CSV table of C-alpha atoms in Angstrom, one decimal:
chain,number,residue,atom,x,y,z
T,1,UNK,CA,61.7,43.4,119.5
T,2,UNK,CA,60.2,41.9,122.6
T,3,UNK,CA,59.5,38.2,121.9
T,4,UNK,CA,62.4,37.0,119.8
T,5,UNK,CA,65.2,37.9,122.3
T,6,UNK,CA,63.3,35.9,125.0
T,7,UNK,CA,62.4,32.9,122.9
T,8,UNK,CA,65.5,32.9,120.6
T,9,UNK,CA,63.5,30.9,118.0
T,10,UNK,CA,62.0,32.8,115.0
T,11,UNK,CA,59.2,30.3,114.5
T,12,UNK,CA,58.2,30.5,118.2
T,13,UNK,CA,58.4,34.2,118.1
T,14,UNK,CA,56.2,34.3,115.0
T,15,UNK,CA,53.6,32.1,116.7
T,16,UNK,CA,53.6,34.4,119.8
T,17,UNK,CA,53.3,37.5,117.7
T,18,UNK,CA,50.2,36.0,116.0
T,19,UNK,CA,48.8,35.1,119.4
T,20,UNK,CA,49.4,38.7,120.6
T,21,UNK,CA,47.7,40.1,117.6
T,22,UNK,CA,44.6,38.0,118.2
T,23,UNK,CA,44.6,38.8,121.9
T,24,UNK,CA,44.8,42.5,121.2
T,25,UNK,CA,41.9,42.3,118.8
T,26,UNK,CA,39.8,40.3,121.2
T,27,UNK,CA,40.6,42.4,124.3
T,28,UNK,CA,40.9,45.9,122.9
T,29,UNK,CA,37.6,46.8,124.6
T,30,UNK,CA,39.4,46.1,128.0
T,31,UNK,CA,42.1,48.6,127.4
T,32,UNK,CA,41.4,51.3,130.0
T,33,UNK,CA,43.9,53.9,128.8
T,34,UNK,CA,45.7,54.0,132.1
T,35,UNK,CA,49.0,53.5,130.2
T,36,UNK,CA,50.1,53.8,126.6
T,37,UNK,CA,48.7,51.3,124.2
T,38,UNK,CA,52.2,50.1,123.4
T,39,UNK,CA,52.7,49.3,127.1
T,40,UNK,CA,49.5,47.3,127.2
T,41,UNK,CA,50.5,45.4,124.1
T,42,UNK,CA,54.0,44.8,125.5
T,43,UNK,CA,52.4,43.2,128.6
T,44,UNK,CA,50.3,40.9,126.5
T,45,UNK,CA,53.4,39.9,124.5
T,46,UNK,CA,55.3,39.0,127.6
T,47,UNK,CA,52.3,37.1,129.0
T,48,UNK,CA,51.9,35.1,125.7
T,49,UNK,CA,55.7,34.4,125.7
T,50,UNK,CA,55.5,33.0,129.2
T,51,UNK,CA,52.4,31.0,128.2
T,52,UNK,CA,54.2,29.5,125.3
T,53,UNK,CA,57.2,28.6,127.5
T,54,UNK,CA,54.9,26.8,130.0
T,55,UNK,CA,53.1,24.9,127.2
T,56,UNK,CA,56.4,23.8,125.7
T,57,UNK,CA,57.7,22.7,129.1
T,58,UNK,CA,54.5,20.7,129.7
T,59,UNK,CA,54.8,19.0,126.3
T,60,UNK,CA,58.4,18.1,127.0
T,61,UNK,CA,57.4,16.6,130.4
T,62,UNK,CA,54.7,14.5,128.7
T,63,UNK,CA,57.2,13.3,126.0
T,64,UNK,CA,59.7,12.3,128.7
T,65,UNK,CA,57.0,10.4,130.7
T,66,UNK,CA,55.8,8.6,127.5
T,67,UNK,CA,59.4,7.7,126.5
T,68,UNK,CA,60.2,6.5,130.0
T,69,UNK,CA,57.1,4.4,130.1
T,70,UNK,CA,57.9,2.9,126.7
T,71,UNK,CA,61.5,2.2,127.7
T,72,UNK,CA,60.3,0.5,130.9
T,73,UNK,CA,57.8,-1.6,129.0
T,74,UNK,CA,60.4,-2.6,126.4
T,75,UNK,CA,62.9,-3.6,129.1
T,76,UNK,CA,60.3,-5.6,131.0
T,77,UNK,CA,59.4,-7.4,127.7
T,78,UNK,CA,63.1,-8.1,126.8
T,79,UNK,CA,63.9,-9.3,130.3
T,80,UNK,CA,60.8,-11.5,130.4
T,81,UNK,CA,59.2,-9.7,133.3
T,82,UNK,CA,55.8,-9.4,132.0
């Protein structure tokens, strides 16, 4: 209910849900009980969703840089510039 509306991709949402599950298992000893457990899990889900978005943006940026470099190299070669 939390992740899919944000990501709009079922496969990404499934990945995040798995990451949330692992985070909850690893960090359950850090739950202080100041809020409901569901609120704490919700916050982890939102954080994991944001983290996935950042990772995907970083990957996209790297792909664009690589493709730009490859295009530049191919053009230089075709034009006899190097």
